[in-house]
mmCIF file of C-alpha atoms and ligand atoms in Angstrom:
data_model
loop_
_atom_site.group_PDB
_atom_site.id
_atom_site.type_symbol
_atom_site.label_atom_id
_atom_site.label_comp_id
_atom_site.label_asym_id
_atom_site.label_seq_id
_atom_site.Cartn_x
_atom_site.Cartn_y
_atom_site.Cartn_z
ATOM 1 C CA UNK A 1 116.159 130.067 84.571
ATOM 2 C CA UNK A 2 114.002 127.178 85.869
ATOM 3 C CA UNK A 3 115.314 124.678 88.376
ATOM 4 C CA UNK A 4 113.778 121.791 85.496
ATOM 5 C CA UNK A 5 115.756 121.966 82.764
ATOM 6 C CA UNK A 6 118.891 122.256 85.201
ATOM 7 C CA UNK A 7 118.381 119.083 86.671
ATOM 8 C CA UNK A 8 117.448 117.325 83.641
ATOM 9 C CA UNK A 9 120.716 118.139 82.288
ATOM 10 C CA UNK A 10 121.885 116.057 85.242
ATOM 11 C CA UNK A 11 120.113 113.437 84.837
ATOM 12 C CA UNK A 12 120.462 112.858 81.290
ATOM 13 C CA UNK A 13 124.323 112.535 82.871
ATOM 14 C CA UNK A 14 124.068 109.985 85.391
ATOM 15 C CA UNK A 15 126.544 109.931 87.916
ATOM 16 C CA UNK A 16 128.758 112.252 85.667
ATOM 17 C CA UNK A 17 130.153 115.584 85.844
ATOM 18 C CA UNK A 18 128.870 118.070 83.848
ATOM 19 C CA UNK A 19 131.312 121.265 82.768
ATOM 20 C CA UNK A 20 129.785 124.813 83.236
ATOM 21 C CA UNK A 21 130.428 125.741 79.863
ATOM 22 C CA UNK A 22 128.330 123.125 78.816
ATOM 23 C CA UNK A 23 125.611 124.228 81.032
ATOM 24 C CA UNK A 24 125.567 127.518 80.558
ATOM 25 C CA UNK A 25 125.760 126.815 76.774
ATOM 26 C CA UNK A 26 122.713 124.150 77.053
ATOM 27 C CA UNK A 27 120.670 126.805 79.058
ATOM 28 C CA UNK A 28 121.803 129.790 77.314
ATOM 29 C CA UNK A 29 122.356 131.547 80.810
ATOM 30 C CA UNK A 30 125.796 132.561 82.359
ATOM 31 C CA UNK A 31 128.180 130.362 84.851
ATOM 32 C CA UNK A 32 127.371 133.070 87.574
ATOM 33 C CA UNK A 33 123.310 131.892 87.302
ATOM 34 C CA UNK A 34 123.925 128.253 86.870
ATOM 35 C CA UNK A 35 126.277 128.522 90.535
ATOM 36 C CA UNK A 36 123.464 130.466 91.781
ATOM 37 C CA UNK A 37 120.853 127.457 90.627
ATOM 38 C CA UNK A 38 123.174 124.929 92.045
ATOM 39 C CA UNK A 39 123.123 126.563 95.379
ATOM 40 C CA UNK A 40 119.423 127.122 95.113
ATOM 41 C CA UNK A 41 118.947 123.233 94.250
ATOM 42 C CA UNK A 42 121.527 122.808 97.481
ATOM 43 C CA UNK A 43 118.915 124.528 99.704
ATOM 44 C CA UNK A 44 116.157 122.003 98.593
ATOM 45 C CA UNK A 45 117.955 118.652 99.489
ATOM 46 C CA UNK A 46 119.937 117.695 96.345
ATOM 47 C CA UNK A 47 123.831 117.154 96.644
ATOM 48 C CA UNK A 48 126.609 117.923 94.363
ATOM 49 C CA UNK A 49 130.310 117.619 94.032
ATOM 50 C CA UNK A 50 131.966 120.926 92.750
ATOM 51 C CA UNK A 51 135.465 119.833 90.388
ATOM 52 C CA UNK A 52 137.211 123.045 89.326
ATOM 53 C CA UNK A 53 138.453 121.643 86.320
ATOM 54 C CA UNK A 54 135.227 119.205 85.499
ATOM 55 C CA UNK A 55 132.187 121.125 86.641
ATOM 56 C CA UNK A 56 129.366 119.634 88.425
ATOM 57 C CA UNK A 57 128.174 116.271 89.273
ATOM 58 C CA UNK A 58 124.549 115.527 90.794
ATOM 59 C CA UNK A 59 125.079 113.091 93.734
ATOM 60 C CA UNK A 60 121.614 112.427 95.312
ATOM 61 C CA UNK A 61 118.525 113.892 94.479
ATOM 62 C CA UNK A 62 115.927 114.906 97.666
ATOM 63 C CA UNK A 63 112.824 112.446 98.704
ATOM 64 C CA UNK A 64 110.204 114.536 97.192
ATOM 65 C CA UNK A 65 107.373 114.242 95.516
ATOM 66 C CA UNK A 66 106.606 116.437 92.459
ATOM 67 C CA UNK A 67 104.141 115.873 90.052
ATOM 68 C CA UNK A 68 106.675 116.068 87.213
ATOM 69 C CA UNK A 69 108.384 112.915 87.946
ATOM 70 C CA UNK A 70 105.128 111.162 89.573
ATOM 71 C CA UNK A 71 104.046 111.888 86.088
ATOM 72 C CA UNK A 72 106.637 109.733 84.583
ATOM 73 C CA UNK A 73 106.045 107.433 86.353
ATOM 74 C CA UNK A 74 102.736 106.505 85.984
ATOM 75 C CA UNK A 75 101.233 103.710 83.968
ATOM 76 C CA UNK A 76 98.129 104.231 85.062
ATOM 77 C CA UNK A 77 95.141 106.033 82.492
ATOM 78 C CA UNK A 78 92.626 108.004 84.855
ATOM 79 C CA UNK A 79 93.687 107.627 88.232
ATOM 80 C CA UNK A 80 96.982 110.649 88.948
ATOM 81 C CA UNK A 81 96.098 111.841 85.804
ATOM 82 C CA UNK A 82 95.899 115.326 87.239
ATOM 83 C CA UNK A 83 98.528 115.949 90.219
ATOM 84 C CA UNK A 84 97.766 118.779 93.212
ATOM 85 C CA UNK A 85 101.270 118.674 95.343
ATOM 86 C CA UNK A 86 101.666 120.750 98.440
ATOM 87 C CA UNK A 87 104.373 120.727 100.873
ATOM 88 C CA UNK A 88 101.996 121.656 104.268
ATOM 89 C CA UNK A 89 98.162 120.988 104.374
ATOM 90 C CA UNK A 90 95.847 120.391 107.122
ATOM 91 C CA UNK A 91 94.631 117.139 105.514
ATOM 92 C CA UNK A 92 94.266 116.397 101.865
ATOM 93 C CA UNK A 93 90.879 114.897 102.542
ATOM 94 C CA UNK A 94 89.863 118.370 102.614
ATOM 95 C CA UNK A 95 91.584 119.696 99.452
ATOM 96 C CA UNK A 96 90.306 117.349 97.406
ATOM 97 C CA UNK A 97 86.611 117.394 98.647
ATOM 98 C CA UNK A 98 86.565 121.068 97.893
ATOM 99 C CA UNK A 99 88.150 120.354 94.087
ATOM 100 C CA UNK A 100 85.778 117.644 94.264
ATOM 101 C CA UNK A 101 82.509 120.171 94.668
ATOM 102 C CA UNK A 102 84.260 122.188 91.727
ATOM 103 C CA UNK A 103 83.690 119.449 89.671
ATOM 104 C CA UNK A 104 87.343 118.284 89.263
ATOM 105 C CA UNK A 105 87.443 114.832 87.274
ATOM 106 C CA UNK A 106 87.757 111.349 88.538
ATOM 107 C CA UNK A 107 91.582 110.252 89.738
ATOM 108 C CA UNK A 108 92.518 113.874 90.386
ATOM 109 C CA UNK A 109 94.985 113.503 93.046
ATOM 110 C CA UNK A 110 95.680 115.834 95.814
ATOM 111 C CA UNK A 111 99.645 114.440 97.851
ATOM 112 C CA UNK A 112 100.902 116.727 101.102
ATOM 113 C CA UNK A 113 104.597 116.297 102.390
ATOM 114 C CA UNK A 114 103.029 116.920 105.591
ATOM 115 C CA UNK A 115 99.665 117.055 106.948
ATOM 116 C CA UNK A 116 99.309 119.292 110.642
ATOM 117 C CA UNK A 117 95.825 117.828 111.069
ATOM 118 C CA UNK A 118 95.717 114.254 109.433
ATOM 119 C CA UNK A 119 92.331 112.585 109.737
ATOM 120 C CA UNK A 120 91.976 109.044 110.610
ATOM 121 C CA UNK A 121 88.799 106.436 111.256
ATOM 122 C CA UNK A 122 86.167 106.617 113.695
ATOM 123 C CA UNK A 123 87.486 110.400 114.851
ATOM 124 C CA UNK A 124 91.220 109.923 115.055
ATOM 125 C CA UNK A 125 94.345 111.502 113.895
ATOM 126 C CA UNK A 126 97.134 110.198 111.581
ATOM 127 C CA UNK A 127 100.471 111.404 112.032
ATOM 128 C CA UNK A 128 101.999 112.652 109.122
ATOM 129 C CA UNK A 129 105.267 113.620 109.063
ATOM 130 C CA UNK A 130 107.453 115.701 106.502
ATOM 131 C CA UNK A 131 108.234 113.723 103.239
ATOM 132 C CA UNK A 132 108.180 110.487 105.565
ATOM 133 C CA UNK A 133 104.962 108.945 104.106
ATOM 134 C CA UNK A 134 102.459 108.994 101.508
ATOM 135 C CA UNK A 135 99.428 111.249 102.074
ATOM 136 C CA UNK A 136 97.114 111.386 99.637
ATOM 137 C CA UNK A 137 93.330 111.768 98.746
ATOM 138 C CA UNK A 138 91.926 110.827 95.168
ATOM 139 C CA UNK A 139 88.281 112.169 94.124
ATOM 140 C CA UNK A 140 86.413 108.901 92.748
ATOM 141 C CA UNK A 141 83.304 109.324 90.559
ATOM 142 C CA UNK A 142 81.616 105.536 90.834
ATOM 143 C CA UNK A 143 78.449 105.007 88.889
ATOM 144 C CA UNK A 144 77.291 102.610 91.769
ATOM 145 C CA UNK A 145 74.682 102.826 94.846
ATOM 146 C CA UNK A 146 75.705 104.848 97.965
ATOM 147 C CA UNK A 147 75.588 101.204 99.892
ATOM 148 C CA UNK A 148 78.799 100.115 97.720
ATOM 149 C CA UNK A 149 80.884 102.555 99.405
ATOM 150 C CA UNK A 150 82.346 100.163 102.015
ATOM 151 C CA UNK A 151 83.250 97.601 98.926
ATOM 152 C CA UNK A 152 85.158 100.307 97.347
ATOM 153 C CA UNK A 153 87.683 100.705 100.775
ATOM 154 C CA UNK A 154 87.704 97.241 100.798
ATOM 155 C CA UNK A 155 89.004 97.306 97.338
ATOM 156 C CA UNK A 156 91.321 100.177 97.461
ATOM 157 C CA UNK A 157 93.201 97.808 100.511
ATOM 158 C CA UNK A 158 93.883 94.726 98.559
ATOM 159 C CA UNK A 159 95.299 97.486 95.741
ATOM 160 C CA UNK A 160 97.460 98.750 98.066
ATOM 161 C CA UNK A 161 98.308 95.714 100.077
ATOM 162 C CA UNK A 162 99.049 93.836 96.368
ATOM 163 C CA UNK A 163 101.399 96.762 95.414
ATOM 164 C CA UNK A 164 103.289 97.347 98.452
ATOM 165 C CA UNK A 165 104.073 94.216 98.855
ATOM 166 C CA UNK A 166 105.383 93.583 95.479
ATOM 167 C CA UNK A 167 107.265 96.498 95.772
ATOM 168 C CA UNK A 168 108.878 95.592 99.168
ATOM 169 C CA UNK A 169 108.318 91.963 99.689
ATOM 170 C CA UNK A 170 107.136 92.206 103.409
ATOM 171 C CA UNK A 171 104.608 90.221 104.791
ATOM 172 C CA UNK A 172 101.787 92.703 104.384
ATOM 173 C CA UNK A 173 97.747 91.342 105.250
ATOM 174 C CA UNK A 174 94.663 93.256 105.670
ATOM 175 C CA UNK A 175 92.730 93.916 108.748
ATOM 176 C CA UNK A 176 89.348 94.027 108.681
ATOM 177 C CA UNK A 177 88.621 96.381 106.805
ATOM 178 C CA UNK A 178 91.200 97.898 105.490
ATOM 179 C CA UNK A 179 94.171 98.180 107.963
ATOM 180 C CA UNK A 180 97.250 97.047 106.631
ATOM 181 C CA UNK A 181 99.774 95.367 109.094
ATOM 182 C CA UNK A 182 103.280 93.971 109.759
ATOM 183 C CA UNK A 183 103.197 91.538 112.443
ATOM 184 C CA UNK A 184 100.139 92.706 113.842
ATOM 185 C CA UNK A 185 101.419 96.435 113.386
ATOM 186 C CA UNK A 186 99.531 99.309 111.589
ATOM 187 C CA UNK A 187 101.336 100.383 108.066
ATOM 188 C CA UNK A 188 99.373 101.712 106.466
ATOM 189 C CA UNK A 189 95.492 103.572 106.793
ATOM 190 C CA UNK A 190 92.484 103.605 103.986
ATOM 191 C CA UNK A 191 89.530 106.568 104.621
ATOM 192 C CA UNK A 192 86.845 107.067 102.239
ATOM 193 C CA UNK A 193 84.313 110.005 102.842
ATOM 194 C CA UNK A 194 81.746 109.994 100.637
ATOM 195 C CA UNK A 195 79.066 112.754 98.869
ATOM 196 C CA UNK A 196 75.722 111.299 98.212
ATOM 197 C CA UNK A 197 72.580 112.594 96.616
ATOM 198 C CA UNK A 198 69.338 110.766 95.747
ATOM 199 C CA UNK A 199 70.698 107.282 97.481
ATOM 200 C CA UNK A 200 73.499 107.818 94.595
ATOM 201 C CA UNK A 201 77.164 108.672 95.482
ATOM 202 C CA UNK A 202 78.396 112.000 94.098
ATOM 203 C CA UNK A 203 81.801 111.600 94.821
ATOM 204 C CA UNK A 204 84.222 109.941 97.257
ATOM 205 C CA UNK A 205 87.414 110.993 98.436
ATOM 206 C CA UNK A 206 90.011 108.041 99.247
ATOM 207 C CA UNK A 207 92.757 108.935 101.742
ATOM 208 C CA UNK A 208 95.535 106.866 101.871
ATOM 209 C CA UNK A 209 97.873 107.294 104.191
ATOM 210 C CA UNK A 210 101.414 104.873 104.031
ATOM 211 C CA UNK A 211 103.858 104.842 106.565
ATOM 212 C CA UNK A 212 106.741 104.741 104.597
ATOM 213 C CA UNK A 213 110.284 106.012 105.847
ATOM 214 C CA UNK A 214 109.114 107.077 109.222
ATOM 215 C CA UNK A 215 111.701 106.067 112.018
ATOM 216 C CA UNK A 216 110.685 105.037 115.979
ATOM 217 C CA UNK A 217 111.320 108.437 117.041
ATOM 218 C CA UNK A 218 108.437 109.937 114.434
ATOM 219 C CA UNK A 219 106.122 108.095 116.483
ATOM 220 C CA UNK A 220 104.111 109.204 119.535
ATOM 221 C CA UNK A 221 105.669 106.835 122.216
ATOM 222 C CA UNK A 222 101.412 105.661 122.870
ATOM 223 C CA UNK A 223 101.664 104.734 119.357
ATOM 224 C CA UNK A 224 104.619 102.722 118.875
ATOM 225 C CA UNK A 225 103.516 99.169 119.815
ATOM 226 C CA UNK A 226 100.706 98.903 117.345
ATOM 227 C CA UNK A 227 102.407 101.079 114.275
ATOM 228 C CA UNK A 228 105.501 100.565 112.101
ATOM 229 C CA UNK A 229 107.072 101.771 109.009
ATOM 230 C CA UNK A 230 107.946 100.101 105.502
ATOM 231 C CA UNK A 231 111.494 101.178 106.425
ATOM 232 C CA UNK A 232 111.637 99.525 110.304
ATOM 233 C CA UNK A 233 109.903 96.720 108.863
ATOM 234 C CA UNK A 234 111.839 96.111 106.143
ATOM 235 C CA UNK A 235 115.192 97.927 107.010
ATOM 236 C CA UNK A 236 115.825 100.013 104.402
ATOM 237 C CA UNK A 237 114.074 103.271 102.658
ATOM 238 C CA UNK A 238 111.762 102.853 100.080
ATOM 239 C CA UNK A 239 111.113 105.709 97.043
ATOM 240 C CA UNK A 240 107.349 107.413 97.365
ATOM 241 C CA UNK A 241 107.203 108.112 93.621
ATOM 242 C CA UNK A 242 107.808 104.566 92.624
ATOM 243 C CA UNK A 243 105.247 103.174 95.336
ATOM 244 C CA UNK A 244 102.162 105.854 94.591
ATOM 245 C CA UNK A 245 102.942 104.956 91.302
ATOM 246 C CA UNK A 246 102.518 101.105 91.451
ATOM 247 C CA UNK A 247 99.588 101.453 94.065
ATOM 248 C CA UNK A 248 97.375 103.670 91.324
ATOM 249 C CA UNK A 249 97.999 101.234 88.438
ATOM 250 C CA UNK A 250 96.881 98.433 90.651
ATOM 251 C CA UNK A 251 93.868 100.087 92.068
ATOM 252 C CA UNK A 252 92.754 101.818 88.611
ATOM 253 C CA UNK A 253 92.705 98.148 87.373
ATOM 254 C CA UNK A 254 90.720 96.800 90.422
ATOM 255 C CA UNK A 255 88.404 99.436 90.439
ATOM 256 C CA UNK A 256 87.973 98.723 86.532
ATOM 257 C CA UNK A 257 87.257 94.993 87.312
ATOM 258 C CA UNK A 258 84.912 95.977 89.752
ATOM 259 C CA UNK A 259 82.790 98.129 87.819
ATOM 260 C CA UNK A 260 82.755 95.616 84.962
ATOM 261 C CA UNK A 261 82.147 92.000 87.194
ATOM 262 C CA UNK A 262 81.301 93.209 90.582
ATOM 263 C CA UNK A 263 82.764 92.579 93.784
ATOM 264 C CA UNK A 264 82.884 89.150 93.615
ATOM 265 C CA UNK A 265 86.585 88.911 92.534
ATOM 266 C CA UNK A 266 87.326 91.726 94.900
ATOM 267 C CA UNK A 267 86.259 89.896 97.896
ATOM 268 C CA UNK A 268 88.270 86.650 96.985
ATOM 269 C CA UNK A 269 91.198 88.510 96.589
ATOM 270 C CA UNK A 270 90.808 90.196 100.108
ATOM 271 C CA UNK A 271 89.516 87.228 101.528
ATOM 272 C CA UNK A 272 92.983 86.308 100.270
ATOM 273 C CA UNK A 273 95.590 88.813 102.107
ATOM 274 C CA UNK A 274 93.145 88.802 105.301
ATOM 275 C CA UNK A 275 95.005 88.280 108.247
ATOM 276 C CA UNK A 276 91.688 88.340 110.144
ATOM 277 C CA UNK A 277 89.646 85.398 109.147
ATOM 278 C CA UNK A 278 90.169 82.245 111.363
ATOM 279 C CA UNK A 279 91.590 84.177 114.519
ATOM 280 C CA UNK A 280 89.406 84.619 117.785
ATOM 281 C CA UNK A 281 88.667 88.174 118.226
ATOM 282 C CA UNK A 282 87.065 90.730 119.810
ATOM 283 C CA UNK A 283 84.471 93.340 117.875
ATOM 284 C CA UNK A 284 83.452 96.648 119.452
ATOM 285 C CA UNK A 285 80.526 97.287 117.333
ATOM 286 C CA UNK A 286 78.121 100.459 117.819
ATOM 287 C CA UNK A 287 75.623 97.866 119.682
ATOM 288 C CA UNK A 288 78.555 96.618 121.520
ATOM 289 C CA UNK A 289 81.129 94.004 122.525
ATOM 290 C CA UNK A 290 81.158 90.679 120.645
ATOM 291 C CA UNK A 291 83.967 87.679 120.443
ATOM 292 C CA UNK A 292 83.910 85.540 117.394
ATOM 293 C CA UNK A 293 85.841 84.322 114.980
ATOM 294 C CA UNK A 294 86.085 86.394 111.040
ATOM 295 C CA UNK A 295 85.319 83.566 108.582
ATOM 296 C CA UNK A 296 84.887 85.765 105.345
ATOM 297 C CA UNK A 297 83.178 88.816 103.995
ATOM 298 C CA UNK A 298 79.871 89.352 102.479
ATOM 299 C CA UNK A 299 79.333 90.433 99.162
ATOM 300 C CA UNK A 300 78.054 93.739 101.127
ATOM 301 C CA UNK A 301 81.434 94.480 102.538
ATOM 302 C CA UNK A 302 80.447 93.219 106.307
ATOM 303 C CA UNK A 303 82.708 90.487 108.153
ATOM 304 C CA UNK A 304 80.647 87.586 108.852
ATOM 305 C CA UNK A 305 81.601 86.578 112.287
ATOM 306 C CA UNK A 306 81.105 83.237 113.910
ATOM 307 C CA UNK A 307 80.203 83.245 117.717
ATOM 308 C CA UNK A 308 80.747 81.128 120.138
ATOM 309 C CA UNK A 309 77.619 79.073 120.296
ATOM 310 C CA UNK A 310 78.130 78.039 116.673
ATOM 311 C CA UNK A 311 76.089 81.189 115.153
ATOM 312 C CA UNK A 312 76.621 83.386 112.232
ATOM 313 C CA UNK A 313 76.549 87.471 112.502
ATOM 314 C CA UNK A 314 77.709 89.875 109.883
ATOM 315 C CA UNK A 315 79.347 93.094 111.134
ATOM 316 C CA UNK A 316 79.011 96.458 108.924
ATOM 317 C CA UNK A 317 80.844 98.634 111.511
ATOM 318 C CA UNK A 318 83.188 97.936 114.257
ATOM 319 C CA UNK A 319 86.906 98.399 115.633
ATOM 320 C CA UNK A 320 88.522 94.552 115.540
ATOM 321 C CA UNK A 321 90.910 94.367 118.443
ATOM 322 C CA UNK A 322 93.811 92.322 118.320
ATOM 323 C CA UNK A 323 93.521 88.509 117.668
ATOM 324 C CA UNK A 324 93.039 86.393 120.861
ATOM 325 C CA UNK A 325 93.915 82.798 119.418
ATOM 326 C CA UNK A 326 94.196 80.988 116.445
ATOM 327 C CA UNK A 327 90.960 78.746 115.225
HETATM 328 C C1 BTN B 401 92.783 105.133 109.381
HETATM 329 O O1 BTN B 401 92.333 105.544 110.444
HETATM 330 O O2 BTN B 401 93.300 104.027 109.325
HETATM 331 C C2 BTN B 401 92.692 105.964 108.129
HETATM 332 C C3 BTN B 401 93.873 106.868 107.952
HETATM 333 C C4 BTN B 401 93.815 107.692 106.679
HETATM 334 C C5 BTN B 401 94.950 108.689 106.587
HETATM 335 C C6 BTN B 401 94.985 109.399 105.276
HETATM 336 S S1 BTN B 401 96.470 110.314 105.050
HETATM 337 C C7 BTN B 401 95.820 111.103 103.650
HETATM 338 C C8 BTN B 401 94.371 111.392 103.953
HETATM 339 N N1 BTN B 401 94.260 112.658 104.651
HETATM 340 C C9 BTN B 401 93.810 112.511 105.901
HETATM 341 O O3 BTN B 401 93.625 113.441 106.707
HETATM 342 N N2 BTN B 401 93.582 111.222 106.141
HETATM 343 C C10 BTN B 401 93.878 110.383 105.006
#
């Protein structure tokens, strides 16, 4: 018998009990292999209360993401249109580079429970605990020039900075270029890796990684003072299905704007959420150190940065520390 039809039996009984003959009639099985089910469905997370004389009734339902319900819940056309979903991976950047090279279609959607060897920027790590975040990598086919790349991670963070914080009303803004924060702390990560050939892009693969329900003690204690979690921040849990949903319709529609007009609107709407522009700070770019202060983006992507003596630079690559002052 599958697990499925079991639990949508349950659900099509909200907070009700449901007999065992009725089960086992529904599912044409026996009462012995529904209690068997039920313990099986115990196992994974969910919770029950057993009545002898009214059956079962389905009490909470496990923090998980499967690619059934995700399914429901989208709205979106293309993007999660086809759902990979494993419970341990070294990082799904990986996974969905390789389904990438196979060929697999733009939006195709590769989400871990738990990544052992998350990938960050500039050579770092993410953690990535069990079913505490969102950790996923989408394979996008963009029919623009390899030098749009860093517009497209630039868009994917307004996306997700829009949708999360409709979805929890925190005060969510973008760092340069695509951190998001809470009061100057990291929720949130955006890497794009892309596959180019003949100065055109093959593919990219977006990793998103969203620091949902993780709690102070999932942290690395080095970590703590620059990194938070929808659920500190905001005090309560928040559902992964419903978020990943949201964040896909948002960005499918962004990325559809942007193909149509441009980046223009893009870069008014990040320009927008930035919680960079107009604060002193210091720039650790590949040619080194530099203090200015962010007063908007080029249409390339880069952070045009004014400097002390009045002059204007624009920055394609750097790590922006912490803001110094306000302007
Ligand atoms: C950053 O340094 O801010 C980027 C973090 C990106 C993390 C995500 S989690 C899903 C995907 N898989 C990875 O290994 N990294 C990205």
């Amino acid at each position: 018998m599958n697990n499925e039809w079991l639990l949508q039996l349950f659900r099509n009984h909200p907070g009700e009990y449901v007999s065992g003959a009725l089960m086992s009639q529904q599912l044409n099985v026996s009462r012995t292999a529904i209690w068997k089910q039920i313990k099986k469905l115990e196992g994974a997370g969910y919770e029950f209360e057993a009545s002898t004389k009214l059956g079962y009734r389905l009490l909470k339902e496990p923090d998980q993401i499967d690619s059934n319900s995700l399914t429901k819940a989208l709205t979106s056309n293309r993007f999660g249109r086809n759902i990979i979903c494993f419970e341990e991976v070294k990082s799904t950047q990986d996974l969905a580079r390789s389904l990438a090279e196979d060929g697999a279609l733009e939006g195709t959607l590769v989400i871990a429970e738990k990544q052992n060897g998350g990938r960050g920027r500039m050579g770092r790590g993410w953690v990535s605990p069990q079913g505490k975040g969102i950790w996923m990598s989408m394979v996008m086919r963009p029919s623009v020039p390899i030098h749009c790349a860093p517009q497209l991670t630039l868009l994917t963070a307004v996306a997700l900075c829009r949708s999360l914080k409709r979805i929890t009303n925190l005060p969510i803004g973008i760092k340069w270029p695509n951190d998001l924060l809470i009061d100057g702390k990291k929720i949130s990560g955006i890497l794009l890796e892309s596959a180019a050939e003949d100065e055109r892009l093959k593919y990219i693969i977006a990793g998103i990684g969203v620091s949902v329900n993780l709690l102070e003690s999932d942290y690395p204690e080095e970590l703590f003072s620059r990194a938070t979690s929808l659920r500190i921040a905001g005090g309560q849990a928040f559902n992964r299905t419903a978020i990943i949903a949201e964040f896909l319709k948002d960005w499918e529609q962004l990325y559809d704007l942007f193909q149509q007009e441009g980046f223009q609107p893009i870069l008014a709407l990040w320009e927008s959420l930035s919680v960079s522009i107009g604060k002193t700070v210091k720039l650790i770019t590949p040619q080194g150190e530099l203090v200015g202060v962010p007063v908007g983006l080029e249409e390339s992507g880069a952070i045009r940065i004014k400097r002390e003596d009045g002059s204007i630079v624009a920055i394609f690559s750097a790590e922006m520390g912490e803001p110094l002052g306000e302007n």
